[in-house]
Short mmCIF file of N, CA and C in Angstrom, two decimals:
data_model
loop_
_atom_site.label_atom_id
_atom_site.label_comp_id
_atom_site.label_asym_id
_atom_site.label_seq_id
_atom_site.Cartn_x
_atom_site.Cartn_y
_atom_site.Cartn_z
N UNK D 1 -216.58 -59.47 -230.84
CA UNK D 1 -217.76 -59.00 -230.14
C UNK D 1 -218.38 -57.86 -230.96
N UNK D 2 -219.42 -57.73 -231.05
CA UNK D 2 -220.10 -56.90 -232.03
C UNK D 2 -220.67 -55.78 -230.85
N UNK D 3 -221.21 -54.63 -231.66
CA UNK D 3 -221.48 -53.15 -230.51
C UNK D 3 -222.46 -53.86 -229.93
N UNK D 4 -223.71 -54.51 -230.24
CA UNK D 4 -224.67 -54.89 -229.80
C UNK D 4 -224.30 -55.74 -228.65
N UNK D 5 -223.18 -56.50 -228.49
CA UNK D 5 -223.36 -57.45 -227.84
C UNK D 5 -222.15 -56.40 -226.25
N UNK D 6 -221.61 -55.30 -226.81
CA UNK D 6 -220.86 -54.46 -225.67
C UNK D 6 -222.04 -53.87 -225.03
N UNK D 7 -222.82 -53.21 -226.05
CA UNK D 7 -223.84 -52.83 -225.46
C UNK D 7 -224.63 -53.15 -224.57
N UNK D 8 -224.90 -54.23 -224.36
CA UNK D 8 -225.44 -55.44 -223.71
C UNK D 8 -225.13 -55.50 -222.79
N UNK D 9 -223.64 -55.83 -222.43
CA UNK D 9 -222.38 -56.28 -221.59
C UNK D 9 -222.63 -54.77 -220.79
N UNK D 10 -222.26 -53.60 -221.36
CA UNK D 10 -222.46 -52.64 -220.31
C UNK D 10 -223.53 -52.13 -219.81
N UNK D 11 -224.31 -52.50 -219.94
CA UNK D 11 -226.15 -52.00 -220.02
C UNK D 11 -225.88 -53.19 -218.45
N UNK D 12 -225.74 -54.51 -218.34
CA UNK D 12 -225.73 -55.46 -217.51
C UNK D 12 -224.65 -54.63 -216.48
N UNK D 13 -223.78 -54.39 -216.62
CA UNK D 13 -222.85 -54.34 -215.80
C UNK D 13 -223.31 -52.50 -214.72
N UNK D 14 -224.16 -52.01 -215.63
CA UNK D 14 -224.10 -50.47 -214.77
C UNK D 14 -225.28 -50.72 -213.75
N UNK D 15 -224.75 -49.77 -212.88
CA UNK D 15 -225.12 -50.16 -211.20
C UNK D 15 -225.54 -48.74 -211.07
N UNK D 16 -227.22 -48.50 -211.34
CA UNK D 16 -227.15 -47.15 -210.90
C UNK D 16 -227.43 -46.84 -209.06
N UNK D 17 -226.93 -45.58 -208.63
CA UNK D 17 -227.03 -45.88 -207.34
C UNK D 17 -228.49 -46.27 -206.40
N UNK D 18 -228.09 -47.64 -205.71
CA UNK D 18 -229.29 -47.84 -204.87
C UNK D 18 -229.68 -48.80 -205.84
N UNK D 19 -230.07 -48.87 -207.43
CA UNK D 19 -230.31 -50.27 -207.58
C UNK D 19 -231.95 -49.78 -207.99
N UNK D 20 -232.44 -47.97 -207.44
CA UNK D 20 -233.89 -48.32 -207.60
C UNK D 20 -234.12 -47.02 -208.76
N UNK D 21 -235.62 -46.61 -208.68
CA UNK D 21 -235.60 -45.31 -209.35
C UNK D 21 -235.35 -45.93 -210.80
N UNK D 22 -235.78 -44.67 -211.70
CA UNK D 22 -235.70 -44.69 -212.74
C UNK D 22 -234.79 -45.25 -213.50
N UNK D 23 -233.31 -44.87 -213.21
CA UNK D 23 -232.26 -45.61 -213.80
C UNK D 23 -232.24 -47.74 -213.77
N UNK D 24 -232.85 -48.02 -212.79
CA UNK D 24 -233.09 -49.43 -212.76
C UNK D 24 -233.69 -49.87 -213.70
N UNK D 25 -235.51 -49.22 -214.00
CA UNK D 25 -236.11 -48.99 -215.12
C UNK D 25 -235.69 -49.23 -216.49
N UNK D 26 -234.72 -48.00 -216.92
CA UNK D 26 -234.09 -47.45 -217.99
C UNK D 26 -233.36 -48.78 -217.94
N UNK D 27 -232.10 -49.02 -217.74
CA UNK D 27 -231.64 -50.14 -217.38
C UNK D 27 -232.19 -51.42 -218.36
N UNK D 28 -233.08 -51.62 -217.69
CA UNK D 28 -233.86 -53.26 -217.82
C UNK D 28 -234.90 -53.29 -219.16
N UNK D 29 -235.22 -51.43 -219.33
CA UNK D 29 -235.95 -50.94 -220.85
C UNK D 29 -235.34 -51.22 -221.74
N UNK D 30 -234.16 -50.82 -222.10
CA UNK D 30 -232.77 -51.06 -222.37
C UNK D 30 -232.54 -52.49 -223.13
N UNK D 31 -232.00 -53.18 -222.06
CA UNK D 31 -231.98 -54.50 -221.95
C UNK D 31 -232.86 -55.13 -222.96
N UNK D 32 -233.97 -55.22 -222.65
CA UNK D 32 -234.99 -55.88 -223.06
C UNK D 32 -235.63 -55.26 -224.92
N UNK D 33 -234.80 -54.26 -225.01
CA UNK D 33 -235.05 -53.60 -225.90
C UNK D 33 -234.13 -54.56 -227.17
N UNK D 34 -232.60 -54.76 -226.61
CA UNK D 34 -231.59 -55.09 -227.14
C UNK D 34 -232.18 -56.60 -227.19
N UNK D 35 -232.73 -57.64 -226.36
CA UNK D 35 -232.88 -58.53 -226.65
C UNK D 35 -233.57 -59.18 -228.11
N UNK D 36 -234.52 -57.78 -227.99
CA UNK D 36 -235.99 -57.85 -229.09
C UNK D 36 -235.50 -57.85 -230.57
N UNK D 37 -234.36 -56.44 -230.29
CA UNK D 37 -234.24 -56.42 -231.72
C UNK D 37 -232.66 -56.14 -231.73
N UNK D 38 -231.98 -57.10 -233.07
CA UNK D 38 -230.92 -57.18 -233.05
C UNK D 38 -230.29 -55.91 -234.38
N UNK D 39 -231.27 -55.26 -234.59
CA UNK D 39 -230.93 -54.23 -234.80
C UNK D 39 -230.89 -52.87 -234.12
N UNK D 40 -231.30 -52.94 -232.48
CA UNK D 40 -231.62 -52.20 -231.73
C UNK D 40 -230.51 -50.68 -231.53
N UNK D 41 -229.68 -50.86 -232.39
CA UNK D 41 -228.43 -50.80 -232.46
C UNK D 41 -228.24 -49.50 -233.36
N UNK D 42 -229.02 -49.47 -234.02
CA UNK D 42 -228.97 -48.75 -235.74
C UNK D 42 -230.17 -47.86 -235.82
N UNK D 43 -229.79 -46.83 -236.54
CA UNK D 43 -230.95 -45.40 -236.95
C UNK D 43 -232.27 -46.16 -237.66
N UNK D 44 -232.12 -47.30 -238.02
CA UNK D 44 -233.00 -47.64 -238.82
C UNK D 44 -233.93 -48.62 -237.54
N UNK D 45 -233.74 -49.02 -236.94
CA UNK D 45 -234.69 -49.40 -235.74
C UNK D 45 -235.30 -49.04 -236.12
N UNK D 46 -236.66 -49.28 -236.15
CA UNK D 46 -238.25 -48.53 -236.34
C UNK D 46 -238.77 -48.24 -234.23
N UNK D 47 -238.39 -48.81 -233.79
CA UNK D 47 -239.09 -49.43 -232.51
C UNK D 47 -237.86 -47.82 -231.48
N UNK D 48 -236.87 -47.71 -232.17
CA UNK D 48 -235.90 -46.58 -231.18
C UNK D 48 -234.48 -47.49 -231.54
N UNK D 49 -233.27 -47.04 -231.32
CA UNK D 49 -232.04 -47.56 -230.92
C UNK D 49 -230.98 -46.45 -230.02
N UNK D 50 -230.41 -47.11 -229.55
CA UNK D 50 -229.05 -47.11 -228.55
C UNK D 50 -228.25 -45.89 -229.21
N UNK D 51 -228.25 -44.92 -228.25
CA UNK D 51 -227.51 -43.58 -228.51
C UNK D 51 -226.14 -43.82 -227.68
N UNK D 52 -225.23 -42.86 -228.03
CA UNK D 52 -224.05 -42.59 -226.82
C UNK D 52 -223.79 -41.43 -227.19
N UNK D 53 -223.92 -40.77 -225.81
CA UNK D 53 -223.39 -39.18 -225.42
C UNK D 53 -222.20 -39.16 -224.74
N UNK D 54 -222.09 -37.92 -224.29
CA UNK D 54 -220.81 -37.66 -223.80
C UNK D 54 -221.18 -35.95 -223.00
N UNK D 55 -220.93 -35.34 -221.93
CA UNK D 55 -220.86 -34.14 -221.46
C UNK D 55 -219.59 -34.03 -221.54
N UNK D 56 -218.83 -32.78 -222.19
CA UNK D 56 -217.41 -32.34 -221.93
C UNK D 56 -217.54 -31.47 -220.89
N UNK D 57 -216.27 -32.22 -219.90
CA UNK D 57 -216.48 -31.18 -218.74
C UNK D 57 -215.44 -30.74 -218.76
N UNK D 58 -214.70 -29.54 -217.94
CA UNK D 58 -213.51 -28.91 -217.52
C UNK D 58 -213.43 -28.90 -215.76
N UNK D 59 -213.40 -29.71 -215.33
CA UNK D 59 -213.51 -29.96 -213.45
C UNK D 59 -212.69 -28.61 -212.93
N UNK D 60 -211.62 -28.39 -213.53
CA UNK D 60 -210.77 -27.26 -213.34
C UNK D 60 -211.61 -25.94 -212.49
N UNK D 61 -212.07 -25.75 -214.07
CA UNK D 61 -212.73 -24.55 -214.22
C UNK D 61 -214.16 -24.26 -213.98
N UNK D 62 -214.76 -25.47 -213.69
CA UNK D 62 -216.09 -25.91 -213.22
C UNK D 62 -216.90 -25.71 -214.00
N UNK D 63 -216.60 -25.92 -215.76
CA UNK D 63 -217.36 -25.66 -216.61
C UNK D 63 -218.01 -26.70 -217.06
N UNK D 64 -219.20 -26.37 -218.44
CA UNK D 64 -219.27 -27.87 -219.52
C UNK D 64 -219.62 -27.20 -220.67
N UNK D 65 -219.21 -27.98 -221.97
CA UNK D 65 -219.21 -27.61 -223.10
C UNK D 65 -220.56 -27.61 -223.74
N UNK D 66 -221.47 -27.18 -224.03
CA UNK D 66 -223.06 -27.66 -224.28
C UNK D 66 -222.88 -27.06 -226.08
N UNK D 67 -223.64 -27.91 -226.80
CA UNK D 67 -223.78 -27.66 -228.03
C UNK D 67 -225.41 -26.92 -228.53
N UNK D 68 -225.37 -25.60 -229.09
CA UNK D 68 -226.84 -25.53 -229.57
C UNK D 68 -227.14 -26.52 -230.82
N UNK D 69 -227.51 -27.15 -230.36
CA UNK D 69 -228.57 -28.45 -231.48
C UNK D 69 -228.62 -27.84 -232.79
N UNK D 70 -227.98 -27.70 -234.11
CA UNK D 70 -228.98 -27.36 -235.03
C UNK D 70 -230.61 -28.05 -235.27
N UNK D 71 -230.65 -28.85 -235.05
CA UNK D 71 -231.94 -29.34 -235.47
C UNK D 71 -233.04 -29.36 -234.87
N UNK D 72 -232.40 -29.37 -233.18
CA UNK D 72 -233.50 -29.07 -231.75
C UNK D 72 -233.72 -27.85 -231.91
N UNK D 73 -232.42 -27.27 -231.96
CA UNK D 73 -232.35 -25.57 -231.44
C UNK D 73 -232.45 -26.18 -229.65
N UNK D 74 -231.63 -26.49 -228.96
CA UNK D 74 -231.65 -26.93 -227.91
C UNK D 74 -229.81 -27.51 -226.92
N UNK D 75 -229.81 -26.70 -225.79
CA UNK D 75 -228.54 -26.74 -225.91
C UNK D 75 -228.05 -28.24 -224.86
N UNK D 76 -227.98 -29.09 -225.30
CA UNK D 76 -227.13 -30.48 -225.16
C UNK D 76 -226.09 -30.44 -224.71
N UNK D 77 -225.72 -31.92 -224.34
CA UNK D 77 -224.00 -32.45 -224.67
C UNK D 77 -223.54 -33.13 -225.68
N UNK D 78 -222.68 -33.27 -225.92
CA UNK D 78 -222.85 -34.03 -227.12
C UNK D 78 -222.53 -35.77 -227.58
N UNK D 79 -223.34 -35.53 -228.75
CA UNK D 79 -223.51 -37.50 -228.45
C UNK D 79 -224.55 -37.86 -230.12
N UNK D 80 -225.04 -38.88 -230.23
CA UNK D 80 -225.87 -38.86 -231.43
C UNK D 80 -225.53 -40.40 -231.84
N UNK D 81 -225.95 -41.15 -232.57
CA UNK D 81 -225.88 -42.35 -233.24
C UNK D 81 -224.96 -42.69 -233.65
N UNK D 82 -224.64 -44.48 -232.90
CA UNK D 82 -223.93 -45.14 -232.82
C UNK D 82 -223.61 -44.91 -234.56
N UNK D 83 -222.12 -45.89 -234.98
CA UNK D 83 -222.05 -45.80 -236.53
C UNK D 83 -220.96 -47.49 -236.47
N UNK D 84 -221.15 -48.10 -237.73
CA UNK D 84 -220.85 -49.24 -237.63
C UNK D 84 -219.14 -49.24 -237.40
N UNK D 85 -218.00 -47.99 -237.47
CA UNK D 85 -217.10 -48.34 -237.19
C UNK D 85 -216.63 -48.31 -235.65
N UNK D 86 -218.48 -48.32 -235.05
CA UNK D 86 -217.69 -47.83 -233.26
C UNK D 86 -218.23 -49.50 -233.08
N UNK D 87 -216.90 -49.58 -232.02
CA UNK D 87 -216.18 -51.28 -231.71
C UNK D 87 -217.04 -51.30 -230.08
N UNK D 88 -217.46 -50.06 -229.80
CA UNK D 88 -217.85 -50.16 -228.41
C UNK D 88 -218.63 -48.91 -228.06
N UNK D 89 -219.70 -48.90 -226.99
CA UNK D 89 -220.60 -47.50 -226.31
C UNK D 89 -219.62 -46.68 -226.08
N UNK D 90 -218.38 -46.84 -225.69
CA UNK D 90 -217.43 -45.76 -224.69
C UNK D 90 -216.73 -45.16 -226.20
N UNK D 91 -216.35 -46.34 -227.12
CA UNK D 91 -215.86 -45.58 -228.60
C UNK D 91 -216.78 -44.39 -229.11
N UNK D 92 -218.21 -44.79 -229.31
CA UNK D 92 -219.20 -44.47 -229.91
C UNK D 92 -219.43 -42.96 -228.81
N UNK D 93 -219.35 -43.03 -228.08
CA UNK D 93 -219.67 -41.26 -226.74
C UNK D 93 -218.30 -40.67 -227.51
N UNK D 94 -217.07 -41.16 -227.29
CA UNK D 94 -216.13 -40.62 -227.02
C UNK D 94 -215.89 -39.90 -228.62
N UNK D 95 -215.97 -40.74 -229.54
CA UNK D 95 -216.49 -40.34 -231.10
C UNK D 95 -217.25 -39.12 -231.42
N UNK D 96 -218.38 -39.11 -231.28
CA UNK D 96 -219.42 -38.12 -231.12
C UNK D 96 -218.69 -37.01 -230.04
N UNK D 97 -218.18 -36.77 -228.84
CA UNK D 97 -217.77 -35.76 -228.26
C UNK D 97 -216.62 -35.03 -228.85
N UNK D 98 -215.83 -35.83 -229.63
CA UNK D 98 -214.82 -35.49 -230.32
C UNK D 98 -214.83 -34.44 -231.86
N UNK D 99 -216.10 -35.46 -232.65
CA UNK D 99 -216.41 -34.77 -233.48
C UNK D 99 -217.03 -33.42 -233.33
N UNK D 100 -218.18 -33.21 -232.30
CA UNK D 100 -219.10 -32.24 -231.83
C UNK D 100 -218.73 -30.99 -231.26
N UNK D 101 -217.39 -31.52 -230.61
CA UNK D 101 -216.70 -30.14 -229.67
C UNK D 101 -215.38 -29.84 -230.76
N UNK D 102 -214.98 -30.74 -231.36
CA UNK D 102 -213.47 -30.34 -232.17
C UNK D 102 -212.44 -30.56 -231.06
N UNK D 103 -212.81 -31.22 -229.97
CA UNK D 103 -211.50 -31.28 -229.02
C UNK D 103 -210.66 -32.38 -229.06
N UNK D 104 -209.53 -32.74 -229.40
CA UNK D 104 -208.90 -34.17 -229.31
C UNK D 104 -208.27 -34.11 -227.95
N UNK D 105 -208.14 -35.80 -227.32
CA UNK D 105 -207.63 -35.44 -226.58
C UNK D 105 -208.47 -35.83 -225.25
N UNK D 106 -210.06 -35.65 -225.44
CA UNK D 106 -210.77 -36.09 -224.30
C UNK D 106 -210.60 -37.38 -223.71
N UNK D 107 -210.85 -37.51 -222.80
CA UNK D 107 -210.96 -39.02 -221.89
C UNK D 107 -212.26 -39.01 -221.03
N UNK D 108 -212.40 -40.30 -221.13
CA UNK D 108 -213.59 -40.69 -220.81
C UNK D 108 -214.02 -40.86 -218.87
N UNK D 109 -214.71 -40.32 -218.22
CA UNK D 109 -214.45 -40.52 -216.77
C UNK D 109 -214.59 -41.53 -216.28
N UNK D 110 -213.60 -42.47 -215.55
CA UNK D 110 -213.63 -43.75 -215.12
C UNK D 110 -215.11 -44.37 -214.58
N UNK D 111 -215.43 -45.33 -214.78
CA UNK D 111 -216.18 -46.08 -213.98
C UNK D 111 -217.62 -46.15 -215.16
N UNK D 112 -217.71 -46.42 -216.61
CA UNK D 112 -218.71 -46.94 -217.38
C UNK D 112 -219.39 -45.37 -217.34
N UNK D 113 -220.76 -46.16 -218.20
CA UNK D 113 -221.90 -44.85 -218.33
C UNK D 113 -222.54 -44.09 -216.92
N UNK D 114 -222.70 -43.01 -216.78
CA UNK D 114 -223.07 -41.62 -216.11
C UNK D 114 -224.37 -41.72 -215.47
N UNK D 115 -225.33 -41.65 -216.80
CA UNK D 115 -226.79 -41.91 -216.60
C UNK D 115 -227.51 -42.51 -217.85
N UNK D 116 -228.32 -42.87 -218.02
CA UNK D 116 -229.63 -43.29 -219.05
C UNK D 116 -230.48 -42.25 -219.12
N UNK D 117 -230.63 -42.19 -220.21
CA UNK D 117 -231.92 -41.29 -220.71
C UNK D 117 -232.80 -41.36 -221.84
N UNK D 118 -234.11 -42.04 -222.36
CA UNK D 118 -234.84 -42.44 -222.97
C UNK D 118 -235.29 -41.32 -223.37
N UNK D 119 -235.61 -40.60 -224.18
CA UNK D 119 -236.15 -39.58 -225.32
C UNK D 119 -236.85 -40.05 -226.55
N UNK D 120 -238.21 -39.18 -226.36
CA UNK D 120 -238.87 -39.52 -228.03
C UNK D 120 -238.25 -38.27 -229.00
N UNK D 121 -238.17 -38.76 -230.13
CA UNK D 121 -237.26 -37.90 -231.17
C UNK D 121 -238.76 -38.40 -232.41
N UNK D 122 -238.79 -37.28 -233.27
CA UNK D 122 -239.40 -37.27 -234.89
C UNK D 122 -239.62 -38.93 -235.82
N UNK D 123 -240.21 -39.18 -236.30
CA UNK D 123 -239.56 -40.64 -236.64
C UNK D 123 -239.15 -40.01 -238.27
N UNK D 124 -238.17 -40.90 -238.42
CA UNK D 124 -238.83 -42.37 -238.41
C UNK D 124 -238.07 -43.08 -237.15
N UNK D 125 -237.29 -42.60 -236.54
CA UNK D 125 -237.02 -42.78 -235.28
C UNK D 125 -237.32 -43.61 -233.88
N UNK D 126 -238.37 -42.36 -233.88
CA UNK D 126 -239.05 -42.40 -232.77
C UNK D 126 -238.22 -42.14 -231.39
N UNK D 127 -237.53 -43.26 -231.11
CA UNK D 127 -236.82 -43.16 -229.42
C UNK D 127 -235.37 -43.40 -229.60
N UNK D 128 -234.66 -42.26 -228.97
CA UNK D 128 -233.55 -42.36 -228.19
C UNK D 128 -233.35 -43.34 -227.34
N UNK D 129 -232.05 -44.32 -227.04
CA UNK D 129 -232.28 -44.67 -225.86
C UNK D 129 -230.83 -44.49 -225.60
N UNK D 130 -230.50 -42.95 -224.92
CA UNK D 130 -228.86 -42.77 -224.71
C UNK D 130 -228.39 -43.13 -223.42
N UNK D 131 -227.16 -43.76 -223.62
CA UNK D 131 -226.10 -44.16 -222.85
C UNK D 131 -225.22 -42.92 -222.71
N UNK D 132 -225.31 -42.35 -221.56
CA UNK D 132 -224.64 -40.94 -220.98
C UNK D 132 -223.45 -41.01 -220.72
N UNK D 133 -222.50 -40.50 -220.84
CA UNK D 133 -220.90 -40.88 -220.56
C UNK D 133 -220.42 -39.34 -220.07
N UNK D 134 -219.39 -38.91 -219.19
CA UNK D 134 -218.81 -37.51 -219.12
C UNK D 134 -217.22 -37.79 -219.08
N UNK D 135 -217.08 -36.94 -220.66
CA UNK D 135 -215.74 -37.01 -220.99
C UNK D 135 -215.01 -35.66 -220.44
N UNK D 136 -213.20 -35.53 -220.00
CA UNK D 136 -212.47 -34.84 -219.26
C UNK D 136 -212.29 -34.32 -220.54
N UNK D 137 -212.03 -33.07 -220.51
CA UNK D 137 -211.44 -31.93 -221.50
C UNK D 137 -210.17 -31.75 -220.83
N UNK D 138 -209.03 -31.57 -221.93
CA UNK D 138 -207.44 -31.43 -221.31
C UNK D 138 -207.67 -29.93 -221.02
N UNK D 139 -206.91 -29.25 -220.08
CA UNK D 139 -206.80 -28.01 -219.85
C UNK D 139 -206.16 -27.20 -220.62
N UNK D 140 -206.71 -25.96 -221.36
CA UNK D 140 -206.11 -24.99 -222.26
C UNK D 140 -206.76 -25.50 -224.01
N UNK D 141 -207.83 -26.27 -223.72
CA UNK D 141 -208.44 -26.86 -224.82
C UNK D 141 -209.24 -25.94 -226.03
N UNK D 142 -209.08 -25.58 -227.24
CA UNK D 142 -209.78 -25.05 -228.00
C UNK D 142 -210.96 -25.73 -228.55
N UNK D 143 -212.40 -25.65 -228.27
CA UNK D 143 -213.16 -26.01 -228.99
C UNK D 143 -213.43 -25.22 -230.62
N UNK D 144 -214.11 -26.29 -231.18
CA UNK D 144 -214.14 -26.05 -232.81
C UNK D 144 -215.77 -26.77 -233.51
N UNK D 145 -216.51 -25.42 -233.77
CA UNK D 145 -217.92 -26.17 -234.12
C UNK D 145 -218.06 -26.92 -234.94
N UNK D 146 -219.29 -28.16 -235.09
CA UNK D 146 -219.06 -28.89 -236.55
C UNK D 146 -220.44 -28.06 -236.78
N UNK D 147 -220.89 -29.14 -238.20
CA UNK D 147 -222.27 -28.96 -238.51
C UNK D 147 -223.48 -29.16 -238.11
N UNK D 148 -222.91 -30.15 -236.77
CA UNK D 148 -224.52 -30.42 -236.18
C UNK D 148 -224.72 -29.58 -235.10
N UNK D 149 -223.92 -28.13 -234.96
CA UNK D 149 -224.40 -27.35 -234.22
C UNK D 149 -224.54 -25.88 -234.83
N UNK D 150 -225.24 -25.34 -233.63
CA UNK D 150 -224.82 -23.86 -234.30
C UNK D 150 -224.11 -22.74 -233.36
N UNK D 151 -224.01 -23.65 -232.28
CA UNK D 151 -223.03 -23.21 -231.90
C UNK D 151 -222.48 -23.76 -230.24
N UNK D 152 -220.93 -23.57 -229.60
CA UNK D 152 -220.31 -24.25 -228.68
C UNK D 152 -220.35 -23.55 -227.90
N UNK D 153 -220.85 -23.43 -226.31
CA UNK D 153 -219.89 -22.72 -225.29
C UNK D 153 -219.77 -23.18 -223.93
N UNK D 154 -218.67 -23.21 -223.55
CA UNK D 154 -218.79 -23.36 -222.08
C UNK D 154 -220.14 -22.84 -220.88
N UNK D 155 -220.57 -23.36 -220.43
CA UNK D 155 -220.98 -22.83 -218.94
C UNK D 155 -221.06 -23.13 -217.19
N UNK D 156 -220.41 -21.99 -217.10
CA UNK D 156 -220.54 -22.62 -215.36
C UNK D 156 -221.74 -23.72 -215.13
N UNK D 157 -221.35 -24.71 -213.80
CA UNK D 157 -222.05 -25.77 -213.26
C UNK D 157 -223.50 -25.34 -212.97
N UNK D 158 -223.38 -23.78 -212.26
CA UNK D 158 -224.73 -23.19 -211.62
C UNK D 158 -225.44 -22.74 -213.22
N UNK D 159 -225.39 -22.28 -214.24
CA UNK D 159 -225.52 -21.53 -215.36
C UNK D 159 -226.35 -22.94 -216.32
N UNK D 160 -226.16 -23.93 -216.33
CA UNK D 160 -226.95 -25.35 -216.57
C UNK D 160 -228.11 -25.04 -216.71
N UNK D 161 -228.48 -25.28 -215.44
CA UNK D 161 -230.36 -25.10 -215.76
C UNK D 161 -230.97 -23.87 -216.11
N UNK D 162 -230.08 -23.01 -216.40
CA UNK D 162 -231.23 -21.95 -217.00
C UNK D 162 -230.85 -21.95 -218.50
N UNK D 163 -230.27 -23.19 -218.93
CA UNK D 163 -230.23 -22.69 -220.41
C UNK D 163 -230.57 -24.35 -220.92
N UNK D 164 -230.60 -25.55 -220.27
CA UNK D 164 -230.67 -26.99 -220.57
C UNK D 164 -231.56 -27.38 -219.84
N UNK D 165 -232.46 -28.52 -220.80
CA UNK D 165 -233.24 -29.19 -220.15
C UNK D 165 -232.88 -30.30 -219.10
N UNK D 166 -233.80 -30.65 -218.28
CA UNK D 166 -233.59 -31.40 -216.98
C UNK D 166 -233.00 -32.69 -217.27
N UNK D 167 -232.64 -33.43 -218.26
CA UNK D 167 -231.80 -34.37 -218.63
C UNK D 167 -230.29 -33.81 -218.76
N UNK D 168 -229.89 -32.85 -219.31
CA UNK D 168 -228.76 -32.23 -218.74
C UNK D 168 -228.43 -31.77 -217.69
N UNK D 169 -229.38 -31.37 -216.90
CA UNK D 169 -229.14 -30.78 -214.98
C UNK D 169 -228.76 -31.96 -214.57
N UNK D 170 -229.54 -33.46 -215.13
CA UNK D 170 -229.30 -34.41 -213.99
C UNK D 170 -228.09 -35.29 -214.52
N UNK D 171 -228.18 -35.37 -215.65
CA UNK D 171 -226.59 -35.69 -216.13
C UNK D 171 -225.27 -35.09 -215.20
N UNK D 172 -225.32 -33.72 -215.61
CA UNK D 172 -224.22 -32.78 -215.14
C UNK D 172 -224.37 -33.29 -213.45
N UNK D 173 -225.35 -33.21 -212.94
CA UNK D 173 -225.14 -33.69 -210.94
C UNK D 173 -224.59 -34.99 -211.08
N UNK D 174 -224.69 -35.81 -212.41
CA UNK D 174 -224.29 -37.36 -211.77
C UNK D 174 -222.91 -37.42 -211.98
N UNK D 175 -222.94 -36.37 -213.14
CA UNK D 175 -221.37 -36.24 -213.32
C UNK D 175 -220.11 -35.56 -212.05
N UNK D 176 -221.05 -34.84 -211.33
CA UNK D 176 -220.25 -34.11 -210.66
C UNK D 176 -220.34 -34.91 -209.32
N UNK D 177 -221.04 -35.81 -208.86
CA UNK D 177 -221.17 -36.50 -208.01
C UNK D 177 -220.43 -38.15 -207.88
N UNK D 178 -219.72 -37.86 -209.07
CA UNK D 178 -218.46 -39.10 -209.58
C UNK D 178 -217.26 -38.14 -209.57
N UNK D 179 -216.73 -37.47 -209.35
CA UNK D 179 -215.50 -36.68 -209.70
C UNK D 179 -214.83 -36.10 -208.27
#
């Protein structure tokens, strides 16, 4: 099975709640995106391709790990473009959260992707189309910055929206509304 075709498989299979609203949308954008182009998959898309993120959370401690963007200057979760050795969306989040935070060790929160979120990005680009995932941080975890940030830190659940944009507020509620 190739990523494109997991991709697919889980894009079909996620049930956002109620079935209506934007996520249905996103969903079927998605979908139809992957049908078009069978490179839908890859940075080189001209048209956008298939992201996977990841929020590191600490449920414990009621935190999440947010990365300042070097390149946004913008503080995220972390996640970024698929790469041909990820076998699957949940490899490809869990990859990227791993590399981004320096944490080994994360797990992925049961039950598929979180939320959808479509973003225009610089081209040659153009569009994001990320598959949201929220990965568990083990307790007593050291984070460790890479290069695509400038920098890591925890913040309380309430502490979110005054420092992340509204795709992270609503991430972080869907996350916390599964747990």
């Amino acid at each position: 099975m190739t990523l494109h075709d997991d991709a697919t498989l889980v894009l079909k299979g996620y049930a956002p709640e109620g079935e209506g609203g934007d996520q249905a949308e996103l969903r079927q954008a998605y979908l139809d995106h992957l049908a078009l182009h069978a490179d839908g998959m890859w940075k080189a898309c001209g048209a956008g391709h298939v992201t996977a993120s990841a929020l590191v959370i600490d449920p414990e401690r009621e935190k999440v790990l947010l990365t300042l963007h070097r390149k946004l200057r913008m503080w995220l979760q972390m996640g970024g473009h698929c790469e041909e050795q990820d076998a699957t969306l949940e490899a490809a989040a869990l990859r990227e959260a791993t590399e981004e935070s320096g944490i080994t060790g994360l797990t992925l929160l049961p039950g598929g992707p979180v939320r959808l979120d479509r973003h225009a990005i610089p081209a040659p680009c153009n569009w994001h189309l990320d598959v949201q995932y929220a990965a568990l941080a083990p307790a007593g975890v050291a984070e460790r910055i890479s290069e695509e940030s400038l920098e890591l830190r925890w913040f309380g659940y309430g502490d979110v929206s005054g420092v992340a944009d509204a795709s992270v507020v609503r991430l972080l509620e869907a996350t916390r509304a599964r747990l």
